Amino acid sequence: MKAEHVNAFLVPAISVLKKMAKLEAKIGKMSKVEQPAPPSAERYLSIIIGLKGDLSGSVILSASDHVAKAIAGAIVKAPPESVSEQDLNDIMAELANTVVGNATGALYDIGVKAGITPPTVVLGNSVCFRFDAGMDILLIPILMEIGEMTMTVSLTRM
Amino acid sequence: MSKRALLVDDSPYIVKELARILANHGYEVAGTASNGLEAIKKYREDKPDFVIMDLVMPQMGGLQTLLLLKKIDPDCTVIMTSSLSGKDKIVECAKAGASHYILKPFEEDKVIEVLAKVVGS
C-alpha cells in the first residue's frame, strides 16, 4: 500500500468533518492488519464506498451509534437525540461519500484516476467485515472530542 | 417570478440542504429526483428553469443523465455537483454541456454565487 495513496484520504477526513460538522479531528495511530478485529457488541453504523479505476478496493467509515448521532447532529445543527435513524443513515452516507470523493481529487493530482460507488449503509451489533486475501488493509482512527470514528482503507495489493 | 430548480441527488440530506439554500435566496424547487431516470421524467413534467444534479447516483448517473437532458433540450441549464474533486471529472462535465460544477461539501455562498452567475437571481 503506497503512502501517497493513503495520504490522499487523510486530509479530506479532517477537512470534511470541519466543513460539514464544524468538528475538530485528528488522525490517530494507524495500523495495517490482515483482517479487522472482531467488532464491539455495541451498535455500529458503517458506510462502505467502493473504489474503482486505477485504485481498486473500498473505504469504510464506521462509528458507534452514539458518535454517529453526535456527528450527524453537528452537521444538521440539531440535538443528536433528535436525528431520526433514516436521517442518520443519509447524513453519514453523505459524509463518507464526501470524504472519499474529495480524496479522488488528491489522487488525481498524483496521477491516479479513481472513481467511487454510491454509499452502502450497514448497521447493527457485532458487524464484521472480511476482505479478500489480496487486499492491503489499513485502520485509520479519526479522533474527535465527541468520540472516535474509524476509516478502514482496503486496496488491492499492487 | 422566481427561478425554479429540479434537484437531483440520491441523498435526501443533500436535497434538503439545497432546498434550504435555494429558499433562503428566493429560488423555488420545482421538483426532486433521486436518480437519472427519475430526473428525465421530472424534467419533462416539472419544466424547471435549471437543474442541480449529482454526478454519482445509482441506476443512472449524472453524466449519462446530462447527455440525455441535452438531447431532449439542448438549451437546458444543468449545474453538476459532486464530492469528486479531480479536474478530469470537471472537464468531462463541461464537455457534456454542464453550465457549472459545485464541489461538495457545499458552501452556501459558493452555491449562490454560481446560481447568480448561471441562472440569475
JSON list of C-alpha atoms in Angstrom, two decimals, chain A residues 20-23 66-84 87-88 91 146, chain B residues 13 16-17 20:
[
{"chain": "A", "resi": 20, "resn": "MET", "atom": "CA", "xyz": [-19.66, 19.84, 7.28]},
{"chain": "A", "resi": 21, "resn": "ALA", "atom": "CA", "xyz": [-19.88, 19.45, 11.05]},
{"chain": "A", "resi": 22, "resn": "LYS", "atom": "CA", "xyz": [-17.53, 22.15, 12.39]},
{"chain": "A", "resi": 23, "resn": "LEU", "atom": "CA", "xyz": [-15.76, 19.37, 14.29]},
{"chain": "A", "resi": 66, "resn": "HIS", "atom": "CA", "xyz": [-23.69, 7.37, 19.80]},
{"chain": "A", "resi": 67, "resn": "VAL", "atom": "CA", "xyz": [-20.78, 9.03, 17.93]},
{"chain": "A", "resi": 68, "resn": "ALA", "atom": "CA", "xyz": [-22.59, 8.88, 14.58]},
{"chain": "A", "resi": 69, "resn": "LYS", "atom": "CA", "xyz": [-25.59, 10.71, 16.08]},
{"chain": "A", "resi": 70, "resn": "ALA", "atom": "CA", "xyz": [-23.29, 13.36, 17.56]},
{"chain": "A", "resi": 71, "resn": "ILE", "atom": "CA", "xyz": [-21.65, 13.90, 14.16]},
{"chain": "A", "resi": 72, "resn": "ALA", "atom": "CA", "xyz": [-24.98, 13.95, 12.31]},
{"chain": "A", "resi": 73, "resn": "GLY", "atom": "CA", "xyz": [-26.44, 16.34, 14.87]},
{"chain": "A", "resi": 74, "resn": "ALA", "atom": "CA", "xyz": [-23.47, 18.65, 14.42]},
{"chain": "A", "resi": 75, "resn": "ILE", "atom": "CA", "xyz": [-23.93, 18.58, 10.62]},
{"chain": "A", "resi": 76, "resn": "VAL", "atom": "CA", "xyz": [-27.62, 19.50, 10.71]},
{"chain": "A", "resi": 77, "resn": "LYS", "atom": "CA", "xyz": [-27.24, 21.69, 13.82]},
{"chain": "A", "resi": 78, "resn": "ALA", "atom": "CA", "xyz": [-29.74, 19.67, 15.84]},
{"chain": "A", "resi": 79, "resn": "PRO", "atom": "CA", "xyz": [-29.55, 17.72, 19.12]},
{"chain": "A", "resi": 80, "resn": "PRO", "atom": "CA", "xyz": [-28.12, 14.24, 18.44]},
{"chain": "A", "resi": 81, "resn": "GLU", "atom": "CA", "xyz": [-31.11, 12.53, 20.02]},
{"chain": "A", "resi": 82, "resn": "SER", "atom": "CA", "xyz": [-33.45, 14.32, 17.60]},
{"chain": "A", "resi": 83, "resn": "VAL", "atom": "CA", "xyz": [-31.81, 12.79, 14.50]},
{"chain": "A", "resi": 84, "resn": "SER", "atom": "CA", "xyz": [-34.03, 10.01, 13.13]},
{"chain": "A", "resi": 87, "resn": "ASP", "atom": "CA", "xyz": [-31.67, 10.91, 8.59]},
{"chain": "A", "resi": 88, "resn": "LEU", "atom": "CA", "xyz": [-28.68, 9.45, 10.45]},
{"chain": "A", "resi": 91, "resn": "ILE", "atom": "CA", "xyz": [-26.22, 12.19, 6.64]},
{"chain": "A", "resi": 146, "resn": "ILE", "atom": "CA", "xyz": [-17.19, 13.60, 20.84]},
{"chain": "B", "resi": 13, "resn": "TYR", "atom": "CA", "xyz": [-29.96, 15.14, 3.14]},
{"chain": "B", "resi": 16, "resn": "LYS", "atom": "CA", "xyz": [-32.99, 19.13, 1.82]},
{"chain": "B", "resi": 17, "resn": "GLU", "atom": "CA", "xyz": [-29.82, 21.19, 2.19]},
{"chain": "B", "resi": 20, "resn": "ARG", "atom": "CA", "xyz": [-32.96, 25.24, 2.17]}
]
